[in-house]
Amino acid sequence: MDTIKENTYQIGEVARKYHLSVATLRYYDQEGLIPGLSKSASGVHQFTDENLGALDVVECLKNAGMSIKDIKVFMELASQGDATLAERQAMFYDLKERLQAKLVTLEETMKMVDFKCTYYTQAVADGTERYVKEAMHRVD
């Protein structure tokens, strides 16, 4: 029977792929955020496709604003299997709710930035803010 050899990646390759430092990847390993990460006989981290999948989750959660502490909790729960499905589900629903609130804030911020872009485009074209300000007062 043939065994299928799983792809492995060196830490430098993974760092480049994820735009992370080698130190960050080592820190993630120390914190237990990448389950099953192994090292070669010479002590070099050897990432598998499964490790990269875990790293995808870590980076997603980090980008969503989850703390390393909470990501660690999630990864520990995931390692416990089906018994923690409901807890993990609750974590993602909570995260989704927080992200939706951030989106509302970002949309409001974008409206102001769009307004200021339009405002300054007109002011630059006019060579002064005077006409833009006068137009704004007429709209009120």
Short mmCIF file of N, CA and C in Angstrom, two decimals:
data_model
loop_
_atom_site.label_atom_id
_atom_site.label_comp_id
_atom_site.label_asym_id
_atom_site.label_seq_id
_atom_site.Cartn_x
_atom_site.Cartn_y
_atom_site.Cartn_z
N MET A 1 0.84 -1.17 0.00
CA MET A 1 0.00 0.00 0.00
C MET A 1 0.90 1.24 0.00
N ASP A 2 0.62 2.19 -0.90
CA ASP A 2 1.39 3.42 -0.97
C ASP A 2 0.87 4.40 0.07
N THR A 3 1.78 5.10 0.72
CA THR A 3 1.37 6.16 1.64
C THR A 3 1.55 7.49 0.93
N ILE A 4 0.61 8.35 1.17
CA ILE A 4 0.67 9.67 0.55
C ILE A 4 1.43 10.59 1.49
N LYS A 5 2.49 11.17 0.97
CA LYS A 5 3.30 12.09 1.77
C LYS A 5 2.63 13.46 1.77
N GLU A 6 2.41 13.97 2.96
CA GLU A 6 1.79 15.27 3.09
C GLU A 6 2.81 16.37 2.82
N ASN A 7 2.35 17.45 2.18
CA ASN A 7 3.23 18.59 1.92
C ASN A 7 3.69 19.20 3.24
N THR A 8 4.93 19.59 3.28
CA THR A 8 5.44 20.32 4.44
C THR A 8 6.10 21.60 3.96
N TYR A 9 6.05 22.59 4.83
CA TYR A 9 6.57 23.91 4.50
C TYR A 9 7.45 24.39 5.64
N GLN A 10 8.53 25.03 5.30
CA GLN A 10 9.44 25.59 6.29
C GLN A 10 8.84 26.89 6.82
N ILE A 11 9.27 27.28 8.00
CA ILE A 11 8.71 28.45 8.66
C ILE A 11 8.89 29.72 7.82
N GLY A 12 10.02 29.85 7.14
CA GLY A 12 10.24 31.02 6.30
C GLY A 12 9.25 31.11 5.15
N GLU A 13 8.93 29.97 4.55
CA GLU A 13 7.95 29.92 3.46
C GLU A 13 6.58 30.38 3.97
N VAL A 14 6.22 29.87 5.15
CA VAL A 14 4.92 30.21 5.73
C VAL A 14 4.88 31.69 6.10
N ALA A 15 5.97 32.18 6.65
CA ALA A 15 6.03 33.60 7.02
C ALA A 15 5.80 34.48 5.78
N ARG A 16 6.45 34.15 4.68
CA ARG A 16 6.27 34.92 3.45
C ARG A 16 4.84 34.81 2.92
N LYS A 17 4.31 33.61 2.93
CA LYS A 17 2.96 33.39 2.41
C LYS A 17 1.91 34.20 3.18
N TYR A 18 2.07 34.28 4.50
CA TYR A 18 1.08 34.94 5.35
C TYR A 18 1.47 36.37 5.71
N HIS A 19 2.59 36.83 5.19
CA HIS A 19 3.08 38.17 5.51
C HIS A 19 3.22 38.36 7.02
N LEU A 20 3.77 37.36 7.67
CA LEU A 20 4.02 37.38 9.10
C LEU A 20 5.52 37.21 9.32
N SER A 21 5.98 37.62 10.48
CA SER A 21 7.38 37.39 10.80
C SER A 21 7.55 35.96 11.32
N VAL A 22 8.76 35.47 11.21
CA VAL A 22 9.09 34.15 11.78
C VAL A 22 8.84 34.18 13.28
N ALA A 23 9.17 35.30 13.92
CA ALA A 23 8.95 35.43 15.37
C ALA A 23 7.47 35.30 15.72
N THR A 24 6.60 35.86 14.89
CA THR A 24 5.15 35.75 15.13
C THR A 24 4.71 34.30 15.04
N LEU A 25 5.20 33.59 14.04
CA LEU A 25 4.83 32.18 13.90
C LEU A 25 5.34 31.36 15.08
N ARG A 26 6.53 31.66 15.55
CA ARG A 26 7.05 30.96 16.73
C ARG A 26 6.20 31.27 17.97
N TYR A 27 5.78 32.53 18.08
CA TYR A 27 4.91 32.92 19.18
C TYR A 27 3.58 32.17 19.12
N TYR A 28 2.99 32.09 17.93
CA TYR A 28 1.74 31.34 17.76
C TYR A 28 1.94 29.89 18.20
N ASP A 29 3.07 29.32 17.85
CA ASP A 29 3.37 27.94 18.25
C ASP A 29 3.48 27.84 19.77
N GLN A 30 4.20 28.77 20.38
CA GLN A 30 4.35 28.77 21.85
C GLN A 30 2.99 28.88 22.54
N GLU A 31 2.09 29.65 21.95
CA GLU A 31 0.76 29.85 22.54
C GLU A 31 -0.20 28.70 22.24
N GLY A 32 0.25 27.75 21.45
CA GLY A 32 -0.60 26.61 21.13
C GLY A 32 -1.68 26.91 20.11
N LEU A 33 -1.44 27.90 19.26
CA LEU A 33 -2.45 28.30 18.28
C LEU A 33 -2.42 27.47 17.00
N ILE A 34 -1.36 26.68 16.84
CA ILE A 34 -1.24 25.85 15.63
C ILE A 34 -1.07 24.40 16.07
N PRO A 35 -2.18 23.71 16.30
CA PRO A 35 -2.12 22.34 16.80
C PRO A 35 -1.36 21.41 15.86
N GLY A 36 -0.60 20.50 16.44
CA GLY A 36 0.08 19.48 15.66
C GLY A 36 1.30 19.96 14.90
N LEU A 37 1.76 21.16 15.18
CA LEU A 37 2.94 21.68 14.49
C LEU A 37 4.16 20.90 14.99
N SER A 38 4.93 20.37 14.06
CA SER A 38 6.08 19.56 14.45
C SER A 38 7.37 20.25 14.01
N LYS A 39 8.45 19.69 14.49
CA LYS A 39 9.78 20.19 14.13
C LYS A 39 10.59 19.04 13.55
N SER A 40 11.49 19.39 12.65
CA SER A 40 12.38 18.39 12.07
C SER A 40 13.42 17.98 13.12
N ALA A 41 14.21 16.99 12.80
CA ALA A 41 15.25 16.53 13.72
C ALA A 41 16.21 17.66 14.10
N SER A 42 16.38 18.62 13.19
CA SER A 42 17.28 19.74 13.47
C SER A 42 16.56 20.91 14.15
N GLY A 43 15.28 20.73 14.50
CA GLY A 43 14.54 21.75 15.25
C GLY A 43 13.81 22.78 14.41
N VAL A 44 13.74 22.56 13.10
CA VAL A 44 13.06 23.50 12.21
C VAL A 44 11.56 23.16 12.17
N HIS A 45 10.73 24.20 12.36
CA HIS A 45 9.28 24.00 12.28
C HIS A 45 8.90 23.46 10.91
N GLN A 46 8.05 22.45 10.89
CA GLN A 46 7.56 21.84 9.66
C GLN A 46 6.03 21.99 9.63
N PHE A 47 5.55 22.87 8.79
CA PHE A 47 4.12 23.13 8.67
C PHE A 47 3.51 22.18 7.64
N THR A 48 2.37 21.62 7.97
CA THR A 48 1.61 20.78 7.03
C THR A 48 0.43 21.60 6.50
N ASP A 49 -0.27 21.04 5.53
CA ASP A 49 -1.47 21.71 5.02
C ASP A 49 -2.49 21.90 6.15
N GLU A 50 -2.57 20.93 7.04
CA GLU A 50 -3.49 21.04 8.19
C GLU A 50 -3.08 22.20 9.10
N ASN A 51 -1.77 22.36 9.33
CA ASN A 51 -1.28 23.49 10.12
C ASN A 51 -1.63 24.82 9.46
N LEU A 52 -1.51 24.85 8.14
CA LEU A 52 -1.85 26.08 7.41
C LEU A 52 -3.34 26.38 7.52
N GLY A 53 -4.15 25.34 7.55
CA GLY A 53 -5.59 25.54 7.76
C GLY A 53 -5.86 26.18 9.12
N ALA A 54 -5.15 25.70 10.14
CA ALA A 54 -5.29 26.29 11.48
C ALA A 54 -4.81 27.74 11.47
N LEU A 55 -3.71 27.99 10.76
CA LEU A 55 -3.18 29.35 10.68
C LEU A 55 -4.16 30.27 9.95
N ASP A 56 -4.86 29.75 8.94
CA ASP A 56 -5.90 30.53 8.27
C ASP A 56 -6.97 30.98 9.27
N VAL A 57 -7.37 30.06 10.14
CA VAL A 57 -8.38 30.38 11.15
C VAL A 57 -7.84 31.42 12.12
N VAL A 58 -6.61 31.23 12.60
CA VAL A 58 -5.99 32.17 13.54
C VAL A 58 -5.95 33.56 12.92
N GLU A 59 -5.49 33.66 11.68
CA GLU A 59 -5.39 34.97 11.02
C GLU A 59 -6.76 35.60 10.81
N CYS A 60 -7.75 34.80 10.46
CA CYS A 60 -9.11 35.30 10.30
C CYS A 60 -9.62 35.88 11.62
N LEU A 61 -9.46 35.13 12.69
CA LEU A 61 -9.94 35.58 14.00
C LEU A 61 -9.18 36.82 14.46
N LYS A 62 -7.89 36.84 14.20
CA LYS A 62 -7.08 38.01 14.57
C LYS A 62 -7.55 39.23 13.78
N ASN A 63 -7.75 39.06 12.47
CA ASN A 63 -8.23 40.17 11.64
C ASN A 63 -9.61 40.64 12.04
N ALA A 64 -10.40 39.75 12.62
CA ALA A 64 -11.74 40.10 13.08
C ALA A 64 -11.71 40.81 14.42
N GLY A 65 -10.51 40.92 15.00
CA GLY A 65 -10.38 41.65 16.26
C GLY A 65 -10.36 40.78 17.50
N MET A 66 -10.32 39.47 17.33
CA MET A 66 -10.28 38.58 18.49
C MET A 66 -8.88 38.61 19.10
N SER A 67 -8.83 38.61 20.41
CA SER A 67 -7.54 38.63 21.10
C SER A 67 -6.85 37.27 20.99
N ILE A 68 -5.55 37.28 21.15
CA ILE A 68 -4.78 36.03 21.13
C ILE A 68 -5.30 35.10 22.22
N LYS A 69 -5.63 35.67 23.37
CA LYS A 69 -6.16 34.86 24.48
C LYS A 69 -7.43 34.13 24.06
N ASP A 70 -8.34 34.84 23.40
CA ASP A 70 -9.60 34.22 22.96
C ASP A 70 -9.38 33.25 21.80
N ILE A 71 -8.42 33.56 20.93
CA ILE A 71 -8.10 32.62 19.85
C ILE A 71 -7.57 31.33 20.46
N LYS A 72 -6.75 31.46 21.49
CA LYS A 72 -6.21 30.28 22.17
C LYS A 72 -7.34 29.45 22.77
N VAL A 73 -8.31 30.11 23.39
CA VAL A 73 -9.47 29.40 23.94
C VAL A 73 -10.20 28.66 22.83
N PHE A 74 -10.41 29.35 21.70
CA PHE A 74 -11.10 28.70 20.59
C PHE A 74 -10.33 27.47 20.11
N MET A 75 -9.02 27.60 19.93
CA MET A 75 -8.23 26.48 19.44
C MET A 75 -8.25 25.31 20.43
N GLU A 76 -8.23 25.63 21.73
CA GLU A 76 -8.32 24.57 22.74
C GLU A 76 -9.67 23.88 22.67
N LEU A 77 -10.73 24.66 22.50
CA LEU A 77 -12.07 24.07 22.37
C LEU A 77 -12.15 23.19 21.12
N ALA A 78 -11.57 23.67 20.02
CA ALA A 78 -11.60 22.90 18.77
C ALA A 78 -10.88 21.57 18.94
N SER A 79 -9.82 21.57 19.73
CA SER A 79 -9.05 20.33 19.93
C SER A 79 -9.83 19.31 20.76
N GLN A 80 -10.88 19.77 21.44
CA GLN A 80 -11.68 18.87 22.27
C GLN A 80 -12.79 18.17 21.48
N GLY A 81 -12.96 18.56 20.22
CA GLY A 81 -13.91 17.87 19.37
C GLY A 81 -15.35 18.29 19.54
N ASP A 82 -16.24 17.38 19.21
CA ASP A 82 -17.67 17.66 19.14
C ASP A 82 -18.28 18.13 20.45
N ALA A 83 -17.68 17.82 21.56
CA ALA A 83 -18.24 18.20 22.86
C ALA A 83 -18.30 19.72 23.02
N THR A 84 -17.51 20.44 22.23
CA THR A 84 -17.45 21.91 22.36
C THR A 84 -18.07 22.65 21.18
N LEU A 85 -18.81 21.94 20.34
CA LEU A 85 -19.41 22.57 19.16
C LEU A 85 -20.26 23.79 19.51
N ALA A 86 -21.11 23.66 20.51
CA ALA A 86 -22.01 24.76 20.88
C ALA A 86 -21.22 25.97 21.38
N GLU A 87 -20.16 25.73 22.15
CA GLU A 87 -19.33 26.84 22.64
C GLU A 87 -18.65 27.57 21.49
N ARG A 88 -18.13 26.79 20.55
CA ARG A 88 -17.47 27.41 19.40
C ARG A 88 -18.46 28.16 18.53
N GLN A 89 -19.65 27.59 18.38
CA GLN A 89 -20.70 28.28 17.62
C GLN A 89 -21.02 29.62 18.27
N ALA A 90 -21.17 29.62 19.59
CA ALA A 90 -21.48 30.85 20.33
C ALA A 90 -20.37 31.89 20.14
N MET A 91 -19.13 31.43 20.14
CA MET A 91 -18.01 32.35 19.93
C MET A 91 -18.12 33.03 18.56
N PHE A 92 -18.48 32.26 17.54
CA PHE A 92 -18.57 32.84 16.20
C PHE A 92 -19.78 33.75 16.06
N TYR A 93 -20.88 33.43 16.71
CA TYR A 93 -22.03 34.33 16.65
C TYR A 93 -21.72 35.64 17.37
N ASP A 94 -21.02 35.56 18.49
CA ASP A 94 -20.60 36.76 19.21
C ASP A 94 -19.66 37.59 18.34
N LEU A 95 -18.71 36.93 17.71
CA LEU A 95 -17.77 37.62 16.83
C LEU A 95 -18.51 38.28 15.67
N LYS A 96 -19.46 37.57 15.10
CA LYS A 96 -20.24 38.12 13.98
C LYS A 96 -20.99 39.38 14.40
N GLU A 97 -21.57 39.35 15.59
CA GLU A 97 -22.30 40.51 16.10
C GLU A 97 -21.37 41.71 16.27
N ARG A 98 -20.18 41.47 16.82
CA ARG A 98 -19.21 42.56 16.99
C ARG A 98 -18.74 43.10 15.64
N LEU A 99 -18.54 42.20 14.67
CA LEU A 99 -18.13 42.65 13.34
C LEU A 99 -19.22 43.46 12.65
N GLN A 100 -20.48 43.06 12.85
CA GLN A 100 -21.58 43.81 12.25
C GLN A 100 -21.63 45.22 12.83
N ALA A 101 -21.39 45.35 14.13
CA ALA A 101 -21.36 46.68 14.76
C ALA A 101 -20.20 47.51 14.19
N LYS A 102 -19.06 46.87 13.99
CA LYS A 102 -17.92 47.58 13.39
C LYS A 102 -18.23 48.02 11.98
N LEU A 103 -18.95 47.18 11.23
CA LEU A 103 -19.32 47.55 9.86
C LEU A 103 -20.19 48.79 9.84
N VAL A 104 -21.12 48.88 10.77
CA VAL A 104 -21.99 50.06 10.84
C VAL A 104 -21.13 51.29 11.10
N THR A 105 -20.21 51.19 12.03
CA THR A 105 -19.31 52.30 12.33
C THR A 105 -18.46 52.66 11.12
N LEU A 106 -17.93 51.65 10.43
CA LEU A 106 -17.12 51.90 9.24
C LEU A 106 -17.94 52.55 8.13
N GLU A 107 -19.19 52.14 7.98
CA GLU A 107 -20.05 52.74 6.95
C GLU A 107 -20.29 54.22 7.25
N GLU A 108 -20.52 54.55 8.51
CA GLU A 108 -20.70 55.95 8.90
C GLU A 108 -19.41 56.74 8.67
N THR A 109 -18.30 56.14 9.00
CA THR A 109 -17.00 56.78 8.77
C THR A 109 -16.78 57.00 7.28
N MET A 110 -17.13 56.01 6.47
CA MET A 110 -16.95 56.13 5.02
C MET A 110 -17.81 57.26 4.45
N LYS A 111 -19.01 57.44 4.98
CA LYS A 111 -19.86 58.54 4.52
C LYS A 111 -19.17 59.88 4.75
N MET A 112 -18.57 60.05 5.92
CA MET A 112 -17.88 61.30 6.22
C MET A 112 -16.66 61.46 5.32
N VAL A 113 -15.89 60.39 5.12
CA VAL A 113 -14.71 60.46 4.25
C VAL A 113 -15.14 60.78 2.82
N ASP A 114 -16.21 60.15 2.33
CA ASP A 114 -16.72 60.46 0.99
C ASP A 114 -17.12 61.94 0.89
N PHE A 115 -17.83 62.41 1.91
CA PHE A 115 -18.25 63.82 1.92
C PHE A 115 -17.03 64.73 1.85
N LYS A 116 -16.01 64.44 2.67
CA LYS A 116 -14.82 65.29 2.69
C LYS A 116 -14.05 65.21 1.38
N CYS A 117 -14.04 64.05 0.74
CA CYS A 117 -13.39 63.94 -0.58
C CYS A 117 -14.10 64.86 -1.58
N THR A 118 -15.42 64.81 -1.59
CA THR A 118 -16.20 65.66 -2.49
C THR A 118 -15.98 67.13 -2.15
N TYR A 119 -16.04 67.44 -0.87
CA TYR A 119 -15.84 68.81 -0.39
C TYR A 119 -14.50 69.35 -0.86
N TYR A 120 -13.43 68.60 -0.60
CA TYR A 120 -12.10 69.11 -0.94
C TYR A 120 -11.83 69.07 -2.44
N THR A 121 -12.44 68.16 -3.16
CA THR A 121 -12.31 68.16 -4.62
C THR A 121 -12.87 69.47 -5.17
N GLN A 122 -14.03 69.86 -4.66
CA GLN A 122 -14.65 71.12 -5.13
C GLN A 122 -13.84 72.32 -4.65
N ALA A 123 -13.38 72.31 -3.40
CA ALA A 123 -12.60 73.43 -2.88
C ALA A 123 -11.29 73.60 -3.65
N VAL A 124 -10.64 72.50 -3.98
CA VAL A 124 -9.40 72.57 -4.77
C VAL A 124 -9.70 73.11 -6.16
N ALA A 125 -10.80 72.64 -6.76
CA ALA A 125 -11.17 73.12 -8.11
C ALA A 125 -11.47 74.62 -8.08
N ASP A 126 -12.11 75.09 -7.00
CA ASP A 126 -12.45 76.51 -6.87
C ASP A 126 -11.27 77.35 -6.40
N GLY A 127 -10.29 76.69 -5.79
CA GLY A 127 -9.15 77.42 -5.23
C GLY A 127 -9.45 78.02 -3.87
N THR A 128 -10.60 77.68 -3.31
CA THR A 128 -11.01 78.20 -2.00
C THR A 128 -12.11 77.32 -1.42
N GLU A 129 -12.26 77.39 -0.12
CA GLU A 129 -13.38 76.68 0.53
C GLU A 129 -14.63 77.54 0.58
N ARG A 130 -14.47 78.82 0.31
CA ARG A 130 -15.57 79.78 0.48
C ARG A 130 -16.84 79.35 -0.24
N TYR A 131 -16.74 78.95 -1.50
CA TYR A 131 -17.94 78.61 -2.28
C TYR A 131 -18.57 77.31 -1.78
N VAL A 132 -17.74 76.36 -1.40
CA VAL A 132 -18.26 75.09 -0.89
C VAL A 132 -19.01 75.33 0.41
N LYS A 133 -18.43 76.16 1.29
CA LYS A 133 -19.09 76.46 2.56
C LYS A 133 -20.40 77.20 2.34
N GLU A 134 -20.40 78.15 1.41
CA GLU A 134 -21.64 78.88 1.10
C GLU A 134 -22.71 77.94 0.57
N ALA A 135 -22.33 77.03 -0.30
CA ALA A 135 -23.28 76.06 -0.86
C ALA A 135 -23.85 75.17 0.25
N MET A 136 -23.01 74.80 1.19
CA MET A 136 -23.47 73.93 2.31
C MET A 136 -24.49 74.67 3.15
N HIS A 137 -24.28 75.96 3.39
CA HIS A 137 -25.22 76.73 4.20
C HIS A 137 -26.55 76.93 3.49
N ARG A 138 -26.51 77.00 2.18
CA ARG A 138 -27.77 77.15 1.40
C ARG A 138 -28.59 75.87 1.46
N VAL A 139 -27.93 74.71 1.62
CA VAL A 139 -28.62 73.43 1.66
C VAL A 139 -29.34 73.25 2.99
N ASP A 140 -28.77 73.81 4.06
CA ASP A 140 -29.36 73.64 5.41
C ASP A 140 -30.71 74.20 5.52
#
